[in-house]
mmCIF file of C-alpha atoms in Angstrom:
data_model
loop_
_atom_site.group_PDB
_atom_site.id
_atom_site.type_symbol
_atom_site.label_atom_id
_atom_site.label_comp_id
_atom_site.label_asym_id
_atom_site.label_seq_id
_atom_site.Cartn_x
_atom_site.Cartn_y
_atom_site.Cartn_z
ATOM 1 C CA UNK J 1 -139.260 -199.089 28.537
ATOM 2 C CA UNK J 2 -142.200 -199.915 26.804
ATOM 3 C CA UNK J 3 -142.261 -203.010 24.132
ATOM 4 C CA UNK J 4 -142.072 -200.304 21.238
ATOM 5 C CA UNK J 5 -139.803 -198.363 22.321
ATOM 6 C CA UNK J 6 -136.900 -197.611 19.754
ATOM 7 C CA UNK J 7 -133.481 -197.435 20.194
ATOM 8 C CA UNK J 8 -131.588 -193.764 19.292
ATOM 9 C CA UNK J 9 -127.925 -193.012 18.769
ATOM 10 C CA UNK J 10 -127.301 -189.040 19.616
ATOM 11 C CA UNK J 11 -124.307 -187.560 18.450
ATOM 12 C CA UNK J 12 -123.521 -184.540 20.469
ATOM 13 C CA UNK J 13 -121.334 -181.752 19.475
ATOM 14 C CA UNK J 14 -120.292 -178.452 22.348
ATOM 15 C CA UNK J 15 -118.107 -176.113 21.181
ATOM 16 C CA UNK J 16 -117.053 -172.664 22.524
ATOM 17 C CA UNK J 17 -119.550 -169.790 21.799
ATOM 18 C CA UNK J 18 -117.498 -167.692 18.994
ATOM 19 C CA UNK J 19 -117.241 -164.857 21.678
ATOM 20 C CA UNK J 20 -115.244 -167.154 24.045
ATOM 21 C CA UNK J 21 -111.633 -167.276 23.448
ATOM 22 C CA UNK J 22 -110.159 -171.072 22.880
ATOM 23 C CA UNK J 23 -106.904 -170.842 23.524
ATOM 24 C CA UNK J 24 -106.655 -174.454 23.102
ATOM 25 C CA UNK J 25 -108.116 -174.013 19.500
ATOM 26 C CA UNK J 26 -105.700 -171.349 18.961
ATOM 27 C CA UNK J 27 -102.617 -173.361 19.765
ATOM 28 C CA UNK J 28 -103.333 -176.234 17.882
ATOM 29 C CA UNK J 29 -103.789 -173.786 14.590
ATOM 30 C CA UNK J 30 -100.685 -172.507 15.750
ATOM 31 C CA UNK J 31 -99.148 -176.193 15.682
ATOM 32 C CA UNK J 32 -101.212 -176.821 12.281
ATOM 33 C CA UNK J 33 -98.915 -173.505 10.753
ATOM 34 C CA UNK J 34 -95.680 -175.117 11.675
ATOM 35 C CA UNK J 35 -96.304 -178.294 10.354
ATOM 36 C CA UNK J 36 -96.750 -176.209 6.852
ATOM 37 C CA UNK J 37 -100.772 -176.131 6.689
ATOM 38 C CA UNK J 38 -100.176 -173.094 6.012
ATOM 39 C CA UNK J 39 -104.011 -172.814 4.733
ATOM 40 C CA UNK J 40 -105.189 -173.293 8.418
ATOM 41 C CA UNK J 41 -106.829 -169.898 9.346
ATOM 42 C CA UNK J 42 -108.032 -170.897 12.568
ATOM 43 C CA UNK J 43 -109.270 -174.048 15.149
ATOM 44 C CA UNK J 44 -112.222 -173.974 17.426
ATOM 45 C CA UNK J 45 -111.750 -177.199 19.774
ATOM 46 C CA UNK J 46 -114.973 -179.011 21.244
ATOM 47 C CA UNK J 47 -116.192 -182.319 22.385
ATOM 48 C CA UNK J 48 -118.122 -185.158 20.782
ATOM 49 C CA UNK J 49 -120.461 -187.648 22.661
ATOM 50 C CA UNK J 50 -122.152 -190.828 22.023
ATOM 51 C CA UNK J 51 -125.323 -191.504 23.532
ATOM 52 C CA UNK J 52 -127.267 -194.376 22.953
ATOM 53 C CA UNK J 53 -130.739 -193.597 24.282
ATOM 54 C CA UNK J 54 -134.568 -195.109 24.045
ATOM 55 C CA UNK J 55 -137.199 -193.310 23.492
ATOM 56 C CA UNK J 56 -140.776 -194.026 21.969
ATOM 57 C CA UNK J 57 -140.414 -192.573 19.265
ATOM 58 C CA UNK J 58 -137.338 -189.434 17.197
ATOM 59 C CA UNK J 59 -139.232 -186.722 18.845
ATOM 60 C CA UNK J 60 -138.950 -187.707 21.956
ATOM 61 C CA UNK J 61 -135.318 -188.530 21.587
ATOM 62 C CA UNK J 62 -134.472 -185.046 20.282
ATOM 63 C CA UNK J 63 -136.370 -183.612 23.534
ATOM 64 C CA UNK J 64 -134.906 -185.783 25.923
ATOM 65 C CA UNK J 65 -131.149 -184.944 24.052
ATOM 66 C CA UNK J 66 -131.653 -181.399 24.269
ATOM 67 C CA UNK J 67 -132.853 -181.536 27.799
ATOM 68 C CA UNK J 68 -129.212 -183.864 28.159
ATOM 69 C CA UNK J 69 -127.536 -180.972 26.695
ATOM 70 C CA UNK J 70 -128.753 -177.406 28.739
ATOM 71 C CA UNK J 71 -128.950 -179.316 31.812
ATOM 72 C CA UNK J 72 -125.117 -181.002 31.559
ATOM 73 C CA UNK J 73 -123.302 -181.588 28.288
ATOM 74 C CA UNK J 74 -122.874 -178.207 27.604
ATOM 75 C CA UNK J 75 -122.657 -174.911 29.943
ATOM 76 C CA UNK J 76 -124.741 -172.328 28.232
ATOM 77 C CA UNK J 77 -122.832 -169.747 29.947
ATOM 78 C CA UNK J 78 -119.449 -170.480 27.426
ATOM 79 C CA UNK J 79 -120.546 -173.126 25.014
ATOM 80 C CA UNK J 80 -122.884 -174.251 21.930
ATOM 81 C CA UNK J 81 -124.336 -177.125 21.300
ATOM 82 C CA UNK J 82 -125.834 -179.401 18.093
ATOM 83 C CA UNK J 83 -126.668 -182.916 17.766
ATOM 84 C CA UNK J 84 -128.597 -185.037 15.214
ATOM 85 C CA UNK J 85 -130.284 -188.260 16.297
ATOM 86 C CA UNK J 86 -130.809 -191.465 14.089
ATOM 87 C CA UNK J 87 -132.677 -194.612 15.035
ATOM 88 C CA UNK J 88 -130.612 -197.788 15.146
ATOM 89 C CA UNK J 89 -132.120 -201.214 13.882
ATOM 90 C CA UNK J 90 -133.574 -203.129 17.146
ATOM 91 C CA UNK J 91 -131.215 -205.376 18.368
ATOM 92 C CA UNK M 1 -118.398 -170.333 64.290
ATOM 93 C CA UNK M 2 -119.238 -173.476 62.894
ATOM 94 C CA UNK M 3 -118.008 -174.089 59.189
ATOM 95 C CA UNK M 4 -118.704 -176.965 57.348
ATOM 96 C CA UNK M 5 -116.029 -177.749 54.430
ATOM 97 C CA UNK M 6 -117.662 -180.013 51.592
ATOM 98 C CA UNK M 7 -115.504 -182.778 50.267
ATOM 99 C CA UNK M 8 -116.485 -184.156 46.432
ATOM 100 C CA UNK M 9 -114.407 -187.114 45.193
ATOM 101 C CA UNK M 10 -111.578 -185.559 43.627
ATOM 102 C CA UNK M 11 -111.272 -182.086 46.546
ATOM 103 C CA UNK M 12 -107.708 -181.491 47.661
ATOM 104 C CA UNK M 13 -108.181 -178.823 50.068
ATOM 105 C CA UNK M 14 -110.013 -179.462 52.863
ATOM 106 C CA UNK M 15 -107.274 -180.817 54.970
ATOM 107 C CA UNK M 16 -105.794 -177.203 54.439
ATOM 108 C CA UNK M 17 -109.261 -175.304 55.049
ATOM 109 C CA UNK M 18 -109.442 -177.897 58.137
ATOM 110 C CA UNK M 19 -106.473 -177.043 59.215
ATOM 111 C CA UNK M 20 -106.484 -173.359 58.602
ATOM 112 C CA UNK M 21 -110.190 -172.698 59.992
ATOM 113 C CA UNK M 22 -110.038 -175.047 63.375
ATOM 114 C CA UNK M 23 -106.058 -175.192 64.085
ATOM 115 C CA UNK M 24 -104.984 -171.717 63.275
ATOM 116 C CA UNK M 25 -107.898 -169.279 63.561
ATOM 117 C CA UNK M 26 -109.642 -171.788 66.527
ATOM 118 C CA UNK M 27 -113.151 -172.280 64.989
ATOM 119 C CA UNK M 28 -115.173 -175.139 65.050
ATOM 120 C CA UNK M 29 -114.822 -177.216 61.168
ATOM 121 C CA UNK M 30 -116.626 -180.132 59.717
ATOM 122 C CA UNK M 31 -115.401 -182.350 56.406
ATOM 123 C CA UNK M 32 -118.454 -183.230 54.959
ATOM 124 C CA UNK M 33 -118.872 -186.147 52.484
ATOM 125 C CA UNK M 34 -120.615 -184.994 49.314
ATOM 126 C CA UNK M 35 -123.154 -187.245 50.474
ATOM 127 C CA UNK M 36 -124.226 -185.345 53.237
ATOM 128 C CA UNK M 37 -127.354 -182.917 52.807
ATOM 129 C CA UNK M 38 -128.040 -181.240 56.636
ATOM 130 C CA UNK M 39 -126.151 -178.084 56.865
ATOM 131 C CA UNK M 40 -128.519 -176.680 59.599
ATOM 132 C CA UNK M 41 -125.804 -176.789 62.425
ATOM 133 C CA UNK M 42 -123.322 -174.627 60.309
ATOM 134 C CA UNK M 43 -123.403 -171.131 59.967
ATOM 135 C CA UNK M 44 -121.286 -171.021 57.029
ATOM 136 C CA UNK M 45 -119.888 -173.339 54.134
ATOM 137 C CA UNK M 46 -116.921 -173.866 52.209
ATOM 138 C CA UNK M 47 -116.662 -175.732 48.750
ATOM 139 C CA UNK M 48 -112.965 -176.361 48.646
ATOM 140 C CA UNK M 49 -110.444 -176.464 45.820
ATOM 141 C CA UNK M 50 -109.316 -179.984 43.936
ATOM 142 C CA UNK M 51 -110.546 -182.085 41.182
ATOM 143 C CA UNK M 52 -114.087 -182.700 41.776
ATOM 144 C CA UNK M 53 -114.864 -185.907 39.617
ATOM 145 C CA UNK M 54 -111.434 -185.438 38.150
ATOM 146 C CA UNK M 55 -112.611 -182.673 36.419
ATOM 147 C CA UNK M 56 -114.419 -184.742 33.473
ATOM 148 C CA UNK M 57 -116.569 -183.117 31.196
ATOM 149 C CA UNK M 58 -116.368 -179.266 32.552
ATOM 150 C CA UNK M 59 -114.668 -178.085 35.877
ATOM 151 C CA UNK M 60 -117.168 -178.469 38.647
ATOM 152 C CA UNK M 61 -119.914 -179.665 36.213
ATOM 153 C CA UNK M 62 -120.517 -182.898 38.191
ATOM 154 C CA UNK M 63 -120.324 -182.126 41.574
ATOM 155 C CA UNK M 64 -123.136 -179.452 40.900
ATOM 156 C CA UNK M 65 -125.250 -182.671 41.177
ATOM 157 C CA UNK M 66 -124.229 -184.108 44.282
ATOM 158 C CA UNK M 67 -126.681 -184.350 46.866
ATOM 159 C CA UNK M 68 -125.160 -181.928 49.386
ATOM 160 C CA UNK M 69 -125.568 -179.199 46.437
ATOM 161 C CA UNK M 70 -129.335 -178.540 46.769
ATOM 162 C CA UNK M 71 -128.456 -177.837 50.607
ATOM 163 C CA UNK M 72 -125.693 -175.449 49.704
ATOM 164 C CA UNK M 73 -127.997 -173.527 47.239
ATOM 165 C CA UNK M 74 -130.461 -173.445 50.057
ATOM 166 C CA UNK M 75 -128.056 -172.413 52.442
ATOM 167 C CA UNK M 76 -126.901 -169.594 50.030
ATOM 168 C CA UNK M 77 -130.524 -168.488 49.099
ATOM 169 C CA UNK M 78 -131.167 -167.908 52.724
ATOM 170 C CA UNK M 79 -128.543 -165.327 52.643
ATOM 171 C CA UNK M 80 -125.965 -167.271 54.932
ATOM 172 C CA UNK M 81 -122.018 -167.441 53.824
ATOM 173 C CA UNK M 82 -120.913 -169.597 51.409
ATOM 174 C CA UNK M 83 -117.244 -169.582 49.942
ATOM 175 C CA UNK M 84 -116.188 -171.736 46.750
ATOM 176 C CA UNK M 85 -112.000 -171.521 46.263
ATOM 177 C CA UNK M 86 -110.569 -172.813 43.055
ATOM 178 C CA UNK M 87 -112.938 -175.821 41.699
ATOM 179 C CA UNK M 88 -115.607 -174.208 44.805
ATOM 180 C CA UNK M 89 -115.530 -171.544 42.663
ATOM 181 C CA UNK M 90 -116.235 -173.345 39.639
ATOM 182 C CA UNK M 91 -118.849 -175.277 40.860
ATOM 183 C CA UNK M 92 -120.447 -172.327 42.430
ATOM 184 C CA UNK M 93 -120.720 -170.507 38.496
ATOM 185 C CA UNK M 94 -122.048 -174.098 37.523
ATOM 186 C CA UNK M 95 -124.635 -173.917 39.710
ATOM 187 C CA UNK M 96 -125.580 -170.386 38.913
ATOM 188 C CA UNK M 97 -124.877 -169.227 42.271
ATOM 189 C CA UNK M 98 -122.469 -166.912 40.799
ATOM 190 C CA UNK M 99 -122.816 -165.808 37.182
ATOM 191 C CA UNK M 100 -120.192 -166.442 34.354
ATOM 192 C CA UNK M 101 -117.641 -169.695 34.243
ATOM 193 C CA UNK M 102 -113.890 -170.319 34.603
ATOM 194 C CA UNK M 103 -112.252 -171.534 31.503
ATOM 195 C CA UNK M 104 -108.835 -172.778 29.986
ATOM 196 C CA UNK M 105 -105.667 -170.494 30.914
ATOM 197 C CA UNK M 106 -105.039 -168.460 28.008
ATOM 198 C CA UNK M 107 -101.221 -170.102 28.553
ATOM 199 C CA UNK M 108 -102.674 -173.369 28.183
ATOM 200 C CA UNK M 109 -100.417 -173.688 31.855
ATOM 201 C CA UNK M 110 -101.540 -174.748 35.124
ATOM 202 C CA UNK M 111 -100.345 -171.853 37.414
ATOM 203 C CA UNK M 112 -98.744 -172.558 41.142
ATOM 204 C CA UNK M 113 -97.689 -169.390 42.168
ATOM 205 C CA UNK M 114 -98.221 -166.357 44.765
ATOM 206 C CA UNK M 115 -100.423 -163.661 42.906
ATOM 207 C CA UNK M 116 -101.284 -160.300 44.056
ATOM 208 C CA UNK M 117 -105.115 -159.272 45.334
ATOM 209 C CA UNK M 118 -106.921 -155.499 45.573
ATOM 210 C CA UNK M 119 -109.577 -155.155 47.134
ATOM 211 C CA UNK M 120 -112.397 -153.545 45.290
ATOM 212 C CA UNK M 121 -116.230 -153.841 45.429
ATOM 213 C CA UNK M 122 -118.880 -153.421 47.704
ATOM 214 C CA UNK M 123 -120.167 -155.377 51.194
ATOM 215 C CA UNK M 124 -119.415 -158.772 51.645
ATOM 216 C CA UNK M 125 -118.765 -160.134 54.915
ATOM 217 C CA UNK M 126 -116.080 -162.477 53.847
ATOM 218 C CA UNK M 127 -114.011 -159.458 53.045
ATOM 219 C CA UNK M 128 -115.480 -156.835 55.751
ATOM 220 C CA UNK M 129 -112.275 -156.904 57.556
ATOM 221 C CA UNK M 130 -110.477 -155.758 54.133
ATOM 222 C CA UNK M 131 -110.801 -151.901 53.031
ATOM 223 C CA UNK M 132 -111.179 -151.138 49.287
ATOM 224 C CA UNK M 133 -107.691 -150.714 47.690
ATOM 225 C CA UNK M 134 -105.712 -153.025 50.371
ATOM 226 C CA UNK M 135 -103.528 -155.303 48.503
ATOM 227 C CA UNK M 136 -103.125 -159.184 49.631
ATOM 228 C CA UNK M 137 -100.860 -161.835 48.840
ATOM 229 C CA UNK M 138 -102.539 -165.023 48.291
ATOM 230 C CA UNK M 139 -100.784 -167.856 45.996
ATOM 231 C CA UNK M 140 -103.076 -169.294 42.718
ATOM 232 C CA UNK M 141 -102.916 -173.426 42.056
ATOM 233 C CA UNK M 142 -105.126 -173.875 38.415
ATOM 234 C CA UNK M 143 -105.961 -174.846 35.247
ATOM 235 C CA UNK M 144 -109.147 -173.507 34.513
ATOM 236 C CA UNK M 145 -109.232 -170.205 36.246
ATOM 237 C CA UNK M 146 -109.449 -167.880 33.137
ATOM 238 C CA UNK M 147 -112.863 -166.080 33.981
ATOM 239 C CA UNK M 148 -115.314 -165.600 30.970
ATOM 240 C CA UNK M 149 -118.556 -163.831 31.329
ATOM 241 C CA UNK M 150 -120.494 -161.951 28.326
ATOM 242 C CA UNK M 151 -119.782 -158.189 28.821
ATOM 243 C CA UNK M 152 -123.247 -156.874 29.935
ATOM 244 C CA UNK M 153 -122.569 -159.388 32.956
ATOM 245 C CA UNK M 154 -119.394 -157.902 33.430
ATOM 246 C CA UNK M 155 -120.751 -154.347 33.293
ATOM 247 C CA UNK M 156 -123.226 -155.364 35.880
ATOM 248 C CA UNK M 157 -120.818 -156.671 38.184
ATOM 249 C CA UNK M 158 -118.972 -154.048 37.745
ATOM 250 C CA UNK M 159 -121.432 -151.452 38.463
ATOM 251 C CA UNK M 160 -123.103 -153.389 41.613
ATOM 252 C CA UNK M 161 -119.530 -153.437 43.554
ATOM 253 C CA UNK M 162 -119.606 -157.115 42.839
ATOM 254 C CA UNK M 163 -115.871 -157.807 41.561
ATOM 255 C CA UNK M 164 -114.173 -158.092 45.172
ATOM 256 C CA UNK M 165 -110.799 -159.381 44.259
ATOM 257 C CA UNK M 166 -108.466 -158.239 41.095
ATOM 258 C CA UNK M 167 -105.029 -159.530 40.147
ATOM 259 C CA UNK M 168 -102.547 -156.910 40.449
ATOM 260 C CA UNK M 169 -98.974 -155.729 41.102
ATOM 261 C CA UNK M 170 -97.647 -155.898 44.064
ATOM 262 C CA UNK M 171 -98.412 -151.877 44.174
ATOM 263 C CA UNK M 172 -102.540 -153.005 43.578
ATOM 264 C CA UNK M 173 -102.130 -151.844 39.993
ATOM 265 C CA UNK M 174 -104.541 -154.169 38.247
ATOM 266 C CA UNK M 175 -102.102 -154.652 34.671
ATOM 267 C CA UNK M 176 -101.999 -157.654 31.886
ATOM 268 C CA UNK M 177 -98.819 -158.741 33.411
ATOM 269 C CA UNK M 178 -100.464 -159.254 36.684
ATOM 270 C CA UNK M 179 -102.980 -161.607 34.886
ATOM 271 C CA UNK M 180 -101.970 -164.974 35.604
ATOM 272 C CA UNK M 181 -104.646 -167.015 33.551
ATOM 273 C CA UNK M 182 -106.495 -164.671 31.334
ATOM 274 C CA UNK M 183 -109.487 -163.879 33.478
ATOM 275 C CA UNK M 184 -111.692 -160.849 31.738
ATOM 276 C CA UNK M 185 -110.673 -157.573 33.954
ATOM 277 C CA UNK M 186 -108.428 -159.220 35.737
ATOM 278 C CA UNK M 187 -111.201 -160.786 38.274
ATOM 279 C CA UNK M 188 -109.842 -163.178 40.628
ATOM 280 C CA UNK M 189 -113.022 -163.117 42.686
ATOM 281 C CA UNK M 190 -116.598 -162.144 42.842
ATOM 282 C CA UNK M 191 -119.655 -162.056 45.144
ATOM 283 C CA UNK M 192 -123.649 -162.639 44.357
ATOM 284 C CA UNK M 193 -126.051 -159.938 44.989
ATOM 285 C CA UNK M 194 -126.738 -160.225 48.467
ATOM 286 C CA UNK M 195 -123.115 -160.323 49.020
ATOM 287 C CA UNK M 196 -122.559 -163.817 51.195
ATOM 288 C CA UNK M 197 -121.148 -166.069 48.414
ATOM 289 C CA UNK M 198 -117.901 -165.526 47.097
ATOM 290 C CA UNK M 199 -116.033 -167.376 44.541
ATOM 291 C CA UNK M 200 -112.835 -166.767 44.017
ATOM 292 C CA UNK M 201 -109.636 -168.569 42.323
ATOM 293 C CA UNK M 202 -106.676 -167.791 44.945
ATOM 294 C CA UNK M 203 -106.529 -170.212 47.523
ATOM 295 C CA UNK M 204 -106.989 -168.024 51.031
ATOM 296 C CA UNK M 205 -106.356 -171.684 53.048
ATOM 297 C CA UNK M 206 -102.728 -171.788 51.758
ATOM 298 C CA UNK M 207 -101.886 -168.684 53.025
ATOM 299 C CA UNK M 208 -102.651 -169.022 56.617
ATOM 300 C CA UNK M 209 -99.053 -169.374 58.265
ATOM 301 C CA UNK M 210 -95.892 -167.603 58.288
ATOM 302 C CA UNK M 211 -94.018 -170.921 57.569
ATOM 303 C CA UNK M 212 -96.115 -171.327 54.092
ATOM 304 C CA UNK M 213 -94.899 -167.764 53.130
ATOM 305 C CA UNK M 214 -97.921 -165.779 54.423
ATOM 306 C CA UNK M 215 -100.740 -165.240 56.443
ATOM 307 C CA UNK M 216 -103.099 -162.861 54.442
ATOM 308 C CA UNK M 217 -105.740 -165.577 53.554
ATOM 309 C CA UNK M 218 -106.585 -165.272 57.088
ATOM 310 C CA UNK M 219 -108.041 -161.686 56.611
ATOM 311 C CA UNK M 220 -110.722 -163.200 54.536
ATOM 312 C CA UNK M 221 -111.407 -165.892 57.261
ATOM 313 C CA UNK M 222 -111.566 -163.290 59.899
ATOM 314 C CA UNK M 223 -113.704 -160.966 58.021
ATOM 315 C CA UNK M 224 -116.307 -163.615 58.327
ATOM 316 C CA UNK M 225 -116.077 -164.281 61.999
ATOM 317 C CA UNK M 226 -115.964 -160.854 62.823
ATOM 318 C CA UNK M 227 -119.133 -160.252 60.534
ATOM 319 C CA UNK M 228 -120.098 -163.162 62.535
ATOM 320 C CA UNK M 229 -119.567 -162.060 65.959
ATOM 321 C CA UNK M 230 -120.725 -158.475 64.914
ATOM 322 C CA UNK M 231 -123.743 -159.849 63.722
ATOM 323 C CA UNK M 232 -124.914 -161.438 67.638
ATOM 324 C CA UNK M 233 -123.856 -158.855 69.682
#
């Protein structure tokens, strides 16, 4: 990387589309109910990443994340994605 | 004819396919490392079942990238036969060979059991051998086999023949009860336009001797070398 390049934390989150059933959602608002949360009306599971990235300059980070995203991190087929990106002090 | 049976880190079944395709049925079969990317002394190729890359982040999402997967899609885009069982299947819907993607059991249970099969659909030659409405016995070892596709891509499987295998009773009626895993329509398999790849869930390799409880897998393995053989005369 160049000498100015900046150093990006993405957080990433996928989730199910809503038209996908989560059964794993499901059963964990079912759990959520028997411990007396009885306010729980429902649970949509997902995943979280952490990727520390460099880029030139936010932009460029978001492009390169999104890119990360449709290509692996999420399958567009079944799943949504959203991240948010924040430069980190240089080290 | 020649098969070559693709081995990720993490795939279970090739020893079976291996053992199915070159000591039962008498073809010639390759294992090939992931690693490998010249199919062009195969005529067809088989992404087994397992744990590709311990299934981390989605089933089959990783070993989409391996090298020998740009060969495979190749090999599949030039219309030659390519069959992905269990995480084959997976990985073939990851790498938009085949459309749609297996998800989570709706039982949150992985399922090891013997599941019913009709035939439906149109012309594939992994399944010429098979006449529409034949029922076949083929035992189910998953997770993740819980097929989800949006419904126009069901309605356009439906309507180009492309859903080739359905759980069902043991009569071939295709009911919930026969659904082991949730799949939409109860699809246990499906083909790609032109027909030559199939993914399905049921694992035809494990049911290619008497002494493992059955032998119908082997009517899918024949179909192809009789296509084959068919196909040179």
């Amino acid at each position: 990387m160049t000498e100015t390049a900046v150093r990006f934390l993405a957080e990433i989150q996928v989730s199910l589309k809503p038209t996908v059933n989560d059964p794993e959602g499901t059963t964990i608002a079912g759990a959520l109910g028997n411990l007396g949360f009885d306010t729980v009306q429902s649970v949509r599971a997902g995943r979280y990443f952490q990727v520390m990235l460099e880029a030139s300059d936010a932009v460029t980070a978001e492009e390169h994340v999104k890119q990360m995203c449709e290509r692996l991190l999420a399958n567009p087929v079944i799943e949504t994605y959203s991240f948010k990106v924040t430069a980190l002090e240089p080290a | 004819m020649r098969f070559a049976i693709v081995r990720f880190p993490g795939t279970w079944s090739d020893r079976d396919c291996y053992r199915v395709l070159h000591d039962v049925l008498g073809q010639e079969a390759s294992i090939l490392w992931h690693r490998e990317t010249d199919l062009s002394g195969y005529d067809a190729v088989v992404l087994p079942g397992g744990f590709s890359y311990g299934d981390y982040l989605r089933c089959g999402a990783i070993a989409r990238f391996s090298p020998v997967m740009d060969s495979v899609v190749s090999f599949a885009e030039a219309g030659k036969p390519v069959i992905g069982i269990c995480n084959g299947f997976q990985v073939l819907c990851e790498s938009h060979l085949l459309p749609g993607a297996l998800i989570l059991n709706d039982s949150l249970q992985f399922r090891c059991e013997w599941t019913h099969l009709r035939r439906d659909g149109g012309d594939t030659p992994w399944a010429s051998a098979i006449p529409a409405g034949d029922v076949i016995r083929i035992p189910i070892s998953h997770g993740d086999g819980n097929y989800f596709a949006e419904p126009g891509t069901l309605d356009e499987l439906e309507r180009d023949s492309r859903v080739i295998f359905r759980y069902c009773d043991e009569h071939g009626d295709v009911t919930a009860e026969a659904n082991p895993n949730g799949s939409q329509r109860n699809i246990a398999g499906i083909i790609n336009r032109r027909g030559n790849v199939l993914g399905m869930m049921p694992h035809p390799e494990r049911a290619g001797e008497d002494i493992v409880g059955g032998t119908d897998g082997n009517r899918i393995w024949t179909s192809l070398i009789e296509a084959g053989l068919a196909a040179v005369r």
